mmCIF file of C-alpha atoms in Angstrom:
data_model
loop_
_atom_site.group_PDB
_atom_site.id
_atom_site.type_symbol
_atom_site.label_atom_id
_atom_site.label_comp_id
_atom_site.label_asym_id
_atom_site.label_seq_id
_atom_site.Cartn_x
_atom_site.Cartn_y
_atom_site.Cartn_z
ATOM 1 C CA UNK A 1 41.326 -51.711 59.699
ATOM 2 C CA UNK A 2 43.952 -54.505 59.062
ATOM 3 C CA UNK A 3 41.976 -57.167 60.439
ATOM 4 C CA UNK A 4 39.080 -55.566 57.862
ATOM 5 C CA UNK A 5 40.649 -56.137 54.876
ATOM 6 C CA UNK A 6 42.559 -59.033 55.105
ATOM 7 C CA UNK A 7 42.040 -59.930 51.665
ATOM 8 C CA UNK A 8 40.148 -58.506 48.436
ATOM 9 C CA UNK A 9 38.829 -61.371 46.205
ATOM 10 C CA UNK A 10 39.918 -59.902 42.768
ATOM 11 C CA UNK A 11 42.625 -60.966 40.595
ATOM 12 C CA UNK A 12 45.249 -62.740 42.323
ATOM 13 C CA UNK A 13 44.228 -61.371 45.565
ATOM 14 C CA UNK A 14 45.263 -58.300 48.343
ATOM 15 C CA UNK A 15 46.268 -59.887 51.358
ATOM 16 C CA UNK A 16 46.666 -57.792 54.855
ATOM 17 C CA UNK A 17 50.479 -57.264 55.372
ATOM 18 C CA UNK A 18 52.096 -57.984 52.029
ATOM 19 C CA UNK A 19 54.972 -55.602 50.412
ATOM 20 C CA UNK A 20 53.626 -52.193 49.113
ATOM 21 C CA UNK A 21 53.188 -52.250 45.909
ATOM 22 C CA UNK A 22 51.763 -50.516 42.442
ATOM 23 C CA UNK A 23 48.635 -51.238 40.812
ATOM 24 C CA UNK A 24 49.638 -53.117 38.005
ATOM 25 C CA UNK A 25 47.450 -54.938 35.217
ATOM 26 C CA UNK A 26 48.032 -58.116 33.228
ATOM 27 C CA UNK A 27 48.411 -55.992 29.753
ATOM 28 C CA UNK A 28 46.716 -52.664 29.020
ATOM 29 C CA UNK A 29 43.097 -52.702 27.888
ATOM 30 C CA UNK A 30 43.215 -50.135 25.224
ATOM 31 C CA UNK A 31 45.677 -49.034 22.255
ATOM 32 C CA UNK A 32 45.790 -46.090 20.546
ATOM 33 C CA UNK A 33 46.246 -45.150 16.754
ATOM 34 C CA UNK A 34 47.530 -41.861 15.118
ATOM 35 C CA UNK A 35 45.889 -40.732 12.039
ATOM 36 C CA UNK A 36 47.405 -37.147 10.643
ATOM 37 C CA UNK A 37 50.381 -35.526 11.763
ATOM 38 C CA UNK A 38 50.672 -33.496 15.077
ATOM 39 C CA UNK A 39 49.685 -30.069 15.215
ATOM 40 C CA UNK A 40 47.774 -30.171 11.864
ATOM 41 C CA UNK A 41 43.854 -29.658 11.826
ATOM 42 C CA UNK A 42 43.553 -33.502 10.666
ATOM 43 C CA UNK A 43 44.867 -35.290 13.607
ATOM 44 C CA UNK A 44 42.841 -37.427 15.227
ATOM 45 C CA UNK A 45 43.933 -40.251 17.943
ATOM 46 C CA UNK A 46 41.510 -42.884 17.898
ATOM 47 C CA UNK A 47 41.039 -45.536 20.659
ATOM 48 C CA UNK A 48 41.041 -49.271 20.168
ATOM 49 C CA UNK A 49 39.587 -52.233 22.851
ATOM 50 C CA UNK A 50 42.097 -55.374 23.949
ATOM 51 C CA UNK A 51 40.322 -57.103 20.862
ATOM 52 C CA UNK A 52 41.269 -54.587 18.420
ATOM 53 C CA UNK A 53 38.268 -52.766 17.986
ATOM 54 C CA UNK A 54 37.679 -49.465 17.906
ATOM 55 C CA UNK A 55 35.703 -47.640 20.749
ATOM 56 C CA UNK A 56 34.817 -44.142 22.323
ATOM 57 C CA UNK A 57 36.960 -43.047 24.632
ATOM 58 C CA UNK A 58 33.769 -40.789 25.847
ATOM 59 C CA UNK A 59 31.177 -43.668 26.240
ATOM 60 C CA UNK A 60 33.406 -47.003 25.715
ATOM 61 C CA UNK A 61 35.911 -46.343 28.837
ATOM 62 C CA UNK A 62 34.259 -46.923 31.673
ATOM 63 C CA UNK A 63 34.453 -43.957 34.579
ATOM 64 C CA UNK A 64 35.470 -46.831 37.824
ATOM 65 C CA UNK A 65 38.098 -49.347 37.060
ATOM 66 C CA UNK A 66 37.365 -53.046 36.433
ATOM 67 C CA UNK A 67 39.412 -54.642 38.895
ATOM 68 C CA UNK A 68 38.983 -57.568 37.682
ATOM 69 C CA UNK A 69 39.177 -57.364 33.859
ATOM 70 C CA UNK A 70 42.147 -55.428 34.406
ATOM 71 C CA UNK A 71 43.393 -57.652 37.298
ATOM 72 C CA UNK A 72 44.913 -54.703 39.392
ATOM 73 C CA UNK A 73 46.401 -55.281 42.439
ATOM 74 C CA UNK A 74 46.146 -51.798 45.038
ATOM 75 C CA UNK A 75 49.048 -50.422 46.086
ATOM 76 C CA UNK A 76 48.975 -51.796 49.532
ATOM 77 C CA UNK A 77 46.232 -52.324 52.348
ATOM 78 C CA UNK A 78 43.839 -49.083 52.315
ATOM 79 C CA UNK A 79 43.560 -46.789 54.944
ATOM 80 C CA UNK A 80 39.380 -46.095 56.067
ATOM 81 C CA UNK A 81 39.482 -42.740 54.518
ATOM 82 C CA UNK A 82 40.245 -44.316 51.084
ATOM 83 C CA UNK A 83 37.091 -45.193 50.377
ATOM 84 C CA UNK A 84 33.453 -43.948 50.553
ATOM 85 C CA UNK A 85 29.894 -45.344 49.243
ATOM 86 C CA UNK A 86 29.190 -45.072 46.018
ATOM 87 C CA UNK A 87 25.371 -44.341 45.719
ATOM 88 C CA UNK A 88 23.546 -46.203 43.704
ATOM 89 C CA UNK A 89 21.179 -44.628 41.143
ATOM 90 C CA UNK A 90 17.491 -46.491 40.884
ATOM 91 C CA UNK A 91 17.987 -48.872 38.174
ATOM 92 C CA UNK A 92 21.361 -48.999 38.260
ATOM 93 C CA UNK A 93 22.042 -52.754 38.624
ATOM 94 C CA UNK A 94 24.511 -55.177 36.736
ATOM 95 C CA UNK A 95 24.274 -55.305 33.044
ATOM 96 C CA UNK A 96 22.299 -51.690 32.563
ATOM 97 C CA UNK A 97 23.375 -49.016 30.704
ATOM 98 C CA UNK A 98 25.526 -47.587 34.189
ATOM 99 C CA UNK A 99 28.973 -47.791 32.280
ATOM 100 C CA UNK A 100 30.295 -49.724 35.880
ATOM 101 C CA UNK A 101 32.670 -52.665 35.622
ATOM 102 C CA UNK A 102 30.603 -55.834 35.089
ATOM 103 C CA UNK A 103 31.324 -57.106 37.995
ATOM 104 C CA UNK A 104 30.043 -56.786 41.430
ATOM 105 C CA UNK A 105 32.728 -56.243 44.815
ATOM 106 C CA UNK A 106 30.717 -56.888 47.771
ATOM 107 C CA UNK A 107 30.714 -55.336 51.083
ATOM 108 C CA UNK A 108 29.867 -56.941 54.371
ATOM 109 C CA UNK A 109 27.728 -54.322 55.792
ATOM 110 C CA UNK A 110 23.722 -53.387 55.029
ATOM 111 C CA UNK A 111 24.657 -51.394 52.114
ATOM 112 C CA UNK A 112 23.288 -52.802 48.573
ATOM 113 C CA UNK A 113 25.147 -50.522 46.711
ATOM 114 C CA UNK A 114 28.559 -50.842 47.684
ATOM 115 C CA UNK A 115 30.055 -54.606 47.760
ATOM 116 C CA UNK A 116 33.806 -55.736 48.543
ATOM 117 C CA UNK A 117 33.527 -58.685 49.482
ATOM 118 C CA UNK A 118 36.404 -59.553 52.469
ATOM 119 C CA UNK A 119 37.872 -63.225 53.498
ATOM 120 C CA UNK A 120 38.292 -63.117 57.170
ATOM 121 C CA UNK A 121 39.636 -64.947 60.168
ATOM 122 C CA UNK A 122 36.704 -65.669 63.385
ATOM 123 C CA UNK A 123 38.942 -63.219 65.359
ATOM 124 C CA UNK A 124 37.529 -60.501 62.948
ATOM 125 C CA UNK A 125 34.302 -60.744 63.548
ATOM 126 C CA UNK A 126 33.712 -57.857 66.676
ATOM 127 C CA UNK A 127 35.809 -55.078 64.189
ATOM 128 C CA UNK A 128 33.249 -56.327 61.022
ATOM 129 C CA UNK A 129 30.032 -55.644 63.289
ATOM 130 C CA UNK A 130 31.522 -52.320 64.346
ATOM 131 C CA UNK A 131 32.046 -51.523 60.541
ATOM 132 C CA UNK A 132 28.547 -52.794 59.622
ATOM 133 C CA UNK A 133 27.424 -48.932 59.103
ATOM 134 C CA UNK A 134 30.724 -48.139 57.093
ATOM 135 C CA UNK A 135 29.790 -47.765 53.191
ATOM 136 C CA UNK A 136 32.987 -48.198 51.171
ATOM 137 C CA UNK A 137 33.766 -47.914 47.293
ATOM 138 C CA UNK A 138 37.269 -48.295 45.980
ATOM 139 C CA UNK A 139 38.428 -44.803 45.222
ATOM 140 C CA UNK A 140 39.890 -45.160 41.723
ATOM 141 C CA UNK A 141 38.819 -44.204 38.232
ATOM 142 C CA UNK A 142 39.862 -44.410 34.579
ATOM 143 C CA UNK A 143 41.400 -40.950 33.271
ATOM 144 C CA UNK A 144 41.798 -40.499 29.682
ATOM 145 C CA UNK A 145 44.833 -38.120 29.519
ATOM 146 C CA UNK A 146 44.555 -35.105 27.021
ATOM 147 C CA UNK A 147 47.556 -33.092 27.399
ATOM 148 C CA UNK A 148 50.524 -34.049 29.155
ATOM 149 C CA UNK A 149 52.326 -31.614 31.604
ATOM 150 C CA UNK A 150 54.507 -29.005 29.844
ATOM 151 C CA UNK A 151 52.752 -28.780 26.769
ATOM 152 C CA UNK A 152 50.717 -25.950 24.985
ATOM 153 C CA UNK A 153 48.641 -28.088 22.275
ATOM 154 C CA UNK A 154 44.811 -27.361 23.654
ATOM 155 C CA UNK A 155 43.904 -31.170 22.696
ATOM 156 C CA UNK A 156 40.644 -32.514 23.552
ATOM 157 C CA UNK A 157 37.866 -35.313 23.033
ATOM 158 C CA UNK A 158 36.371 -34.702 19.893
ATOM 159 C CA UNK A 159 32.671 -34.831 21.482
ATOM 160 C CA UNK A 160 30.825 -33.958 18.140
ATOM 161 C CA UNK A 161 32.831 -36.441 15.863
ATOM 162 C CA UNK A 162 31.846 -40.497 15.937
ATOM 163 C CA UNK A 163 33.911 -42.141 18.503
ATOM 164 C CA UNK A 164 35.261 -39.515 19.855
ATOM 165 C CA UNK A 165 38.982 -39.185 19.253
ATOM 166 C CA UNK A 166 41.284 -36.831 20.533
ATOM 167 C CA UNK A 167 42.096 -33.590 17.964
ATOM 168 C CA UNK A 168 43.192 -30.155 18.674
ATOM 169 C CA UNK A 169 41.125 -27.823 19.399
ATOM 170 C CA UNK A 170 40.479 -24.821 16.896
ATOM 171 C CA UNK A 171 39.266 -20.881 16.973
ATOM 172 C CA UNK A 172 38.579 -18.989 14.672
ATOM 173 C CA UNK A 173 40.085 -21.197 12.017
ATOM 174 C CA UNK A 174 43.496 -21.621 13.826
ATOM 175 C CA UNK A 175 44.618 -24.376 15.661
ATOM 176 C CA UNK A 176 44.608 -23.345 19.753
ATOM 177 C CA UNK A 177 47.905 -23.371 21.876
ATOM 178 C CA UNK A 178 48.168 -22.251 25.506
ATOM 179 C CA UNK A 179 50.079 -19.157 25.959
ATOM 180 C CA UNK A 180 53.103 -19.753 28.711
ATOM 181 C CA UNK A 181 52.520 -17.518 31.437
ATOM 182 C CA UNK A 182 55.382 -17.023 33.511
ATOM 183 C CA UNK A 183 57.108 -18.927 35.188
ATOM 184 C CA UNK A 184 54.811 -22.269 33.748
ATOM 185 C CA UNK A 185 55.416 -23.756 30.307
ATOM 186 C CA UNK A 186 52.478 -24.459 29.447
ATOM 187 C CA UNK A 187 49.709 -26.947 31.320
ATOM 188 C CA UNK A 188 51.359 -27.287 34.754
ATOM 189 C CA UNK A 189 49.403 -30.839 35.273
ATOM 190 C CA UNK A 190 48.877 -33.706 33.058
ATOM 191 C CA UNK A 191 45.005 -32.847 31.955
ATOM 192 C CA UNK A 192 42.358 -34.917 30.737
ATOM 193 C CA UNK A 193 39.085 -36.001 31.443
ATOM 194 C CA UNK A 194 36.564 -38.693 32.811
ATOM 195 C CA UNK A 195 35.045 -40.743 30.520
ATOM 196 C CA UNK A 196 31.399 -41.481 30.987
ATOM 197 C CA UNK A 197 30.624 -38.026 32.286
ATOM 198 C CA UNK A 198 29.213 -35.124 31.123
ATOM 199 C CA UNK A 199 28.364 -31.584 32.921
ATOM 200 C CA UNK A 200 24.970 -31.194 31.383
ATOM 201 C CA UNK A 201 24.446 -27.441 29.970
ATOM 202 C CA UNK A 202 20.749 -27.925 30.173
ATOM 203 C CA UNK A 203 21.069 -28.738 34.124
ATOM 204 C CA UNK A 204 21.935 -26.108 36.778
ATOM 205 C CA UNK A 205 24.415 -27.093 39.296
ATOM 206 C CA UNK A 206 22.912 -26.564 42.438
ATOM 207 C CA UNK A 207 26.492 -25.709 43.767
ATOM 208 C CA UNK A 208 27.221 -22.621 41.403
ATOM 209 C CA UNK A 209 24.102 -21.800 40.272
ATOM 210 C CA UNK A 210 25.368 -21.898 36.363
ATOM 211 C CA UNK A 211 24.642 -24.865 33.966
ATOM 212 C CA UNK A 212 26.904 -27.052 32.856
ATOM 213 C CA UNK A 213 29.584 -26.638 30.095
ATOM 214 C CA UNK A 214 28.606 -29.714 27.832
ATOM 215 C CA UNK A 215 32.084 -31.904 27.946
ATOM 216 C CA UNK A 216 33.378 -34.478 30.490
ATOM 217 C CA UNK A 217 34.380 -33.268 33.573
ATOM 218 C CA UNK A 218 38.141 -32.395 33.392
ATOM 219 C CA UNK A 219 41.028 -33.675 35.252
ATOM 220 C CA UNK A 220 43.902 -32.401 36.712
ATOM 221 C CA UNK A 221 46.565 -35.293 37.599
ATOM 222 C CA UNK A 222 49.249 -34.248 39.777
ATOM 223 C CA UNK A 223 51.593 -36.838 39.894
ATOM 224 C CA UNK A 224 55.465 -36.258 39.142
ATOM 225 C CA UNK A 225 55.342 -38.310 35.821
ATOM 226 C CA UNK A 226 55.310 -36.448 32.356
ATOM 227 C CA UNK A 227 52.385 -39.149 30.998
ATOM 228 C CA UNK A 228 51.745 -38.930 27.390
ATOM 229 C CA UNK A 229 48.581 -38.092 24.582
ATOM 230 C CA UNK A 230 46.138 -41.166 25.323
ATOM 231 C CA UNK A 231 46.928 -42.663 28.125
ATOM 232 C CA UNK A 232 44.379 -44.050 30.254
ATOM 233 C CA UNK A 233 45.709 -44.374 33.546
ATOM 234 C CA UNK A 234 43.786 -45.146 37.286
ATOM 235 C CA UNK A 235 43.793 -42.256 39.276
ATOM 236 C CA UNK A 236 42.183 -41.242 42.685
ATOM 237 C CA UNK A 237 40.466 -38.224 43.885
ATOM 238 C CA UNK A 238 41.800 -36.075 45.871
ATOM 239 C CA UNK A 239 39.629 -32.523 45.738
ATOM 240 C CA UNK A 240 37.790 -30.114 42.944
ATOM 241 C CA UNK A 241 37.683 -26.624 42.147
ATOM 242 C CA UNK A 242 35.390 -24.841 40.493
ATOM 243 C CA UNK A 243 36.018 -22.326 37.760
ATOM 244 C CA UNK A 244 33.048 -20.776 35.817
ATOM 245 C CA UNK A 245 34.029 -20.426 32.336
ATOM 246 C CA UNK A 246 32.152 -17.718 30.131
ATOM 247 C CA UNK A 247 29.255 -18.458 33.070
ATOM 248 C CA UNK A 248 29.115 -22.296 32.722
ATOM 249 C CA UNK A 249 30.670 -24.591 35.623
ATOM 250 C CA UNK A 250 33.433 -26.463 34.434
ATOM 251 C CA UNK A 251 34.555 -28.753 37.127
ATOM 252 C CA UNK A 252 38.895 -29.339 37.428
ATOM 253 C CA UNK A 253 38.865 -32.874 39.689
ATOM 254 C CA UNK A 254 42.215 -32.613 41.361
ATOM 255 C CA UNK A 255 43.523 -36.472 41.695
ATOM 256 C CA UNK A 256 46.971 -38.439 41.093
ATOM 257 C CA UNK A 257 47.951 -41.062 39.194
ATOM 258 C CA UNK A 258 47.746 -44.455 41.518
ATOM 259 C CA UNK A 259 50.826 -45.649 39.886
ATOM 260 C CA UNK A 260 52.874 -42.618 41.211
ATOM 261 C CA UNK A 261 55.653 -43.136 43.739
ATOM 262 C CA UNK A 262 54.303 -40.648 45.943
ATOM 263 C CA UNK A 263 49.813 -42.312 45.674
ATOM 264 C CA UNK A 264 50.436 -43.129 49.325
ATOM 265 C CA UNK A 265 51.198 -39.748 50.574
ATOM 266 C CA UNK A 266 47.526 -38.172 49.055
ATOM 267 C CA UNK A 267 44.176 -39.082 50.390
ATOM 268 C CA UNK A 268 42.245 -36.004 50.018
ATOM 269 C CA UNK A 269 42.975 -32.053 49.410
ATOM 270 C CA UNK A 270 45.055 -31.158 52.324
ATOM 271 C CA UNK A 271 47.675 -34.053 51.312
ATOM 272 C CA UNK A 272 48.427 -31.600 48.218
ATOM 273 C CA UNK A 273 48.665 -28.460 50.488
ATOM 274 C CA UNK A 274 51.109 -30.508 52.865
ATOM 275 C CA UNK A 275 53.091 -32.339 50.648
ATOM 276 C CA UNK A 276 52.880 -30.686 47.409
ATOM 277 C CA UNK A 277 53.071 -26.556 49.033
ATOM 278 C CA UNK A 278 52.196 -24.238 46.361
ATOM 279 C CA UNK A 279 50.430 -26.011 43.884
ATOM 280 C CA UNK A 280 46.979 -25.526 44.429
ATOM 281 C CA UNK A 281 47.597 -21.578 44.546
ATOM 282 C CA UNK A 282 50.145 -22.087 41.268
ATOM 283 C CA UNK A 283 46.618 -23.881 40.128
ATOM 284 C CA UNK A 284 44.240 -21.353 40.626
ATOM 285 C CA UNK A 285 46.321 -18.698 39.772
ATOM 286 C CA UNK A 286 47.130 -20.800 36.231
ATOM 287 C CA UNK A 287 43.372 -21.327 35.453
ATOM 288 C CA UNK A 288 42.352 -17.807 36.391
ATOM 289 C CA UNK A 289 45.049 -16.152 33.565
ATOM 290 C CA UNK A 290 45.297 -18.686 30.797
ATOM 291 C CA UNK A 291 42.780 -16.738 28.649
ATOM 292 C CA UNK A 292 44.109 -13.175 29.531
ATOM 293 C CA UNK A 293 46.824 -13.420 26.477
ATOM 294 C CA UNK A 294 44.134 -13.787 24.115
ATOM 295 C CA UNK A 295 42.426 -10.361 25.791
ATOM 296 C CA UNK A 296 39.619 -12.122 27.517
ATOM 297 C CA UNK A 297 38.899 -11.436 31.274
ATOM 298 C CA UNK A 298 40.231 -13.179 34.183
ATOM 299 C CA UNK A 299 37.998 -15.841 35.287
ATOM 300 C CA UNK A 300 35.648 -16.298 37.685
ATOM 301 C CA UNK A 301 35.557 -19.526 40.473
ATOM 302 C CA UNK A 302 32.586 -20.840 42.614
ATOM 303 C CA UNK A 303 33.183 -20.521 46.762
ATOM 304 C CA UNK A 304 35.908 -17.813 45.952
ATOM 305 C CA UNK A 305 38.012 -19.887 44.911
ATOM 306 C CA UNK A 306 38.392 -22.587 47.098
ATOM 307 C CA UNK A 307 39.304 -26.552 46.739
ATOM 308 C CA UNK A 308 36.436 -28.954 47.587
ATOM 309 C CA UNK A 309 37.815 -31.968 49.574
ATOM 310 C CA UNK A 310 37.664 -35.457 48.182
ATOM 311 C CA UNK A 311 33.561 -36.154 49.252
ATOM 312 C CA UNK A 312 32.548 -33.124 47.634
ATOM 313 C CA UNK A 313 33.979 -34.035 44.390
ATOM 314 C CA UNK A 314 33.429 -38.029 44.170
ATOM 315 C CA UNK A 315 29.634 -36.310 44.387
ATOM 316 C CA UNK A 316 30.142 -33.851 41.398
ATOM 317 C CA UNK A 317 31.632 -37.048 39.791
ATOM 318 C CA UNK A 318 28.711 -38.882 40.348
ATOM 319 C CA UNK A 319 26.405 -36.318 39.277
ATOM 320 C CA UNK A 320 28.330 -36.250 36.147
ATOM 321 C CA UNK A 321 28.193 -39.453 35.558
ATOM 322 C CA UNK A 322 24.312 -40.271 36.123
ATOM 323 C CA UNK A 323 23.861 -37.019 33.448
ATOM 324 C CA UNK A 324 26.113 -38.898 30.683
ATOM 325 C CA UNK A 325 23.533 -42.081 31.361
ATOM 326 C CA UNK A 326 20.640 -40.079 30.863
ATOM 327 C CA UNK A 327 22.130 -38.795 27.071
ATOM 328 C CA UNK A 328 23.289 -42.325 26.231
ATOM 329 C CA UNK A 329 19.400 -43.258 26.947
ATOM 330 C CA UNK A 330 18.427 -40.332 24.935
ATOM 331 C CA UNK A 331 17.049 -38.783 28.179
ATOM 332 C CA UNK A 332 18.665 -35.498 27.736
ATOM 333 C CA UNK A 333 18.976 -33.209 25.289
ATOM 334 C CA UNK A 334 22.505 -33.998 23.730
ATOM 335 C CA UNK A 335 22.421 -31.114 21.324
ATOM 336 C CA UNK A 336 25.618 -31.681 18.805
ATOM 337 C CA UNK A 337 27.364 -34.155 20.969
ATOM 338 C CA UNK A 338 28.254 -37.710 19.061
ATOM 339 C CA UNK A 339 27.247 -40.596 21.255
ATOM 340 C CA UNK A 340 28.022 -43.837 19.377
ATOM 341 C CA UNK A 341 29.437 -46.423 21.287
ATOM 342 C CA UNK A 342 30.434 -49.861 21.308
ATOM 343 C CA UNK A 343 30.004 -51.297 24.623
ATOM 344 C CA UNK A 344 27.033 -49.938 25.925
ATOM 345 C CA UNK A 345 24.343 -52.013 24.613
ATOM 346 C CA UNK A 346 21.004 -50.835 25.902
ATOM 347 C CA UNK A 347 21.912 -47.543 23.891
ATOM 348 C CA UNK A 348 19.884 -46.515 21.311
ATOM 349 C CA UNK A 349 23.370 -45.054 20.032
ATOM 350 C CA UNK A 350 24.826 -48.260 20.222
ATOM 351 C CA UNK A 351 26.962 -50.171 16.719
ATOM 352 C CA UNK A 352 28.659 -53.065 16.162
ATOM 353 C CA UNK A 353 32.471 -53.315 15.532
ATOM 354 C CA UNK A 354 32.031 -53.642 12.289
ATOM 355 C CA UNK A 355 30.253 -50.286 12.350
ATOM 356 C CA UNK A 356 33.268 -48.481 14.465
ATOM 357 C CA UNK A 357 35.705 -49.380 11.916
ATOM 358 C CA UNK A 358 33.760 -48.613 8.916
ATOM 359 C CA UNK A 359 33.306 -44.975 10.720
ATOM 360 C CA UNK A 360 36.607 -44.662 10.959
ATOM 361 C CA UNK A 361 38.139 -45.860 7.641
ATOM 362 C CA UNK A 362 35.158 -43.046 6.053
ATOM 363 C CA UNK A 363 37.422 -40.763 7.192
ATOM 364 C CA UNK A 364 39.368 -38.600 4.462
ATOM 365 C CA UNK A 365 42.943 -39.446 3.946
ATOM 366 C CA UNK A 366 44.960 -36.339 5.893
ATOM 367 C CA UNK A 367 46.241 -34.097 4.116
ATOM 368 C CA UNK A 368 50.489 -33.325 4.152
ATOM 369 C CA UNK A 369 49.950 -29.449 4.043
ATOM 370 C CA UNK A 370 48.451 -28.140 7.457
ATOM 371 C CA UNK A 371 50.874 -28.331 9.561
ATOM 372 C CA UNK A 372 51.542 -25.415 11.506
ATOM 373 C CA UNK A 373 53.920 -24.425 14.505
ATOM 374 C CA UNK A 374 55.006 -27.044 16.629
ATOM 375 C CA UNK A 375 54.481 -25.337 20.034
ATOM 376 C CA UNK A 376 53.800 -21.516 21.244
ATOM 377 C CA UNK A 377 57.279 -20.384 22.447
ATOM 378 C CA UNK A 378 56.303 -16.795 23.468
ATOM 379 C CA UNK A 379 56.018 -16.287 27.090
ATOM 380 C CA UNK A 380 53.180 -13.690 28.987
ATOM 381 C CA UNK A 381 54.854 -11.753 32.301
ATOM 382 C CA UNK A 382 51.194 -10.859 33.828
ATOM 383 C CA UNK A 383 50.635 -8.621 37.030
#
């Protein structure tokens, strides 16, 4: 596989053999800005482009990272397992409505849909022909991070609200914090989602048999770093489970942060069960209890509650992801869900910058008095 990839033609180049190293980018592509004060019912964290601008981070952030607008440079040479083809919708070329970098990485084999594009030596040439059938997509995606690990503030992407930022979430006219169920303080991952999907609730999943829960698909990154409210950070998938909330799927991808000092160790779901022992059950368990405090049942998983490798779930992904094109295209019934964007032109839900800010600045000043407690300090002993 060395002789395969001796070098990847983005950015300042990947060459066969050199030091391992982090992705790293030039400067980061988006900012963030705080309006309101945490933990009231007026906070909102918008999202802002390189330019300024203010974007979605639903429909603006695209799901695969732009290796070359963000001029990353992987971690060091890729074993065969890290990649696999990326299928191609019909349609789905440069310049559509896809949400895919702009630009194309080309593969030397048959495959149109997949291209990474490799500078080789002559001696190369008998391992290329016997990779010909090989389709290969860099594993790595955007992740727009929701709630960093150890926290109880249920925050989320506004889906309803224009542009999209990231409040807290509210019931019954209280603003929602995960109970700490012992021995966890509160989200044992850093959670978030992936932008430019959506788990349709008007589309059965042929996998559970219950539609979807209308929101991106969430993400459970679980790296060692505490990342913070907003990040978007390149992570790779490693498995999925699937829990059926109130009897919709809602998808958990299981992935860690590229950037981590222990990326090289994980390639798919057994990596966690091998290096990280205990999680995955601490995971389950977590996600079937949360809601118990509040006096709701436990709940339920698809395939008794087993982790989906790495395949499985870039496939839910994708799924995901070809639903969210449909609704920009007004193809699918997007009920209450607020798809303005800036960046993806062919959409009828499409507005200029000019239009993003003026959205935002219509927003009423917050107000000083809703603050309520900072975090939910009692902690649930459950059997």
């Amino acid at each position: 596989m060395r002789a395969l990839l001796p070098l990847l033609s983005v950015g300042r180049g990947w060459r066969a053999g050199a030091a391992a190293r982090p992705p790293r980018r030039a400067m980061s592509l988006y900012r963030r800005e705080e309006r309101g004060h945490p933990h009231s019912e007026d906070y909102r964290l918008f999202f802002k482009n390189v330019a300024g601008n203010y974007i979605s981070p639903f429909h603006d952030i695209p799901l695969k990272v732009d290796l070359k607008k963000e001029n990353v440079i992987p971690r060091k040479k890729a074993r065969n397992d890290e990649y696999k083809s990326e299928h191609t919708a019909a349609g789905e070329e440069k310049g559509e409505v896809a949400g895919a970098p702009d630009h194309q990485v080309q593969v030397v084999t048959e495959t149109v849909a997949c291209r990474l594009q490799f500078q080789t030596c002559s001696s190369s040439a008998a391992l290329l022909a016997q990779f010909r059938s090989v389709q290969v997509a860099l594993n790595l995606f955007n992740m727009v991070v929701e709630i960093p690990r150890w926290t109880n503030a249920k925050m989320e992407i506004a889906t309803e609200e224009p542009l999209n930022p990231i409040k807290q979430d509210e019931k019954n006219g209280k603003l929602r914090y995960i109970p700490n169920i012992f021995p966890h303080k509160g989200y044992i991952w850093n959670y978030g989602a992936f932008p430019q999907t959506w788990e349709d609730p008007h589309q059965k999943d042929k996998n559970t048999n219950c539609y979807g829960d209308n929101d991106p698909i969430d993400v459970c990154e679980i790296g060692s770093k505490v990342l913070s409210r907003g990040d978007v950070i390149h992570v790779k998938i490693l498995g999925v489970l699937a829990l059926i909330d109130e009897g919709a799927t809602d998808w958990k991808i299981i992935a860690i942060n590229v950037n981590d000092p222990e990326a090289e160790k994980f390639h798919d779901i057994d990596d966690v069960k091998k290096f990280k022992p205990g999680y995955l059950e601490a995971t389950l368990n977590w996600l079937r209890l949360y809601k118990v405090p509040d006096g709701k049942p436990e709940n339920k998983f698809a395939f008794n509650g087993e982790f989906r490798n790495k395949a499985f779930a870039l496939e839910v992904v994708n799924s995901a992801h070809e639903c969210w094109k449909a609704m920009l295209m007004k193809k699918r019934d997007r009920g209450t869900i607020n798809c303005t964007n800036v960046h993806i032109r062919d959409s009828p839900f499409h507005c200029t910058p000019e239009e993003a800010r003026s959205l935002v600045e219509s927003i009423p000043t917050p107000s000083m008095s809703k603050i309520s407690n900072i975090e939910e300090d009692r902690w649930y002993f459950l059997d």
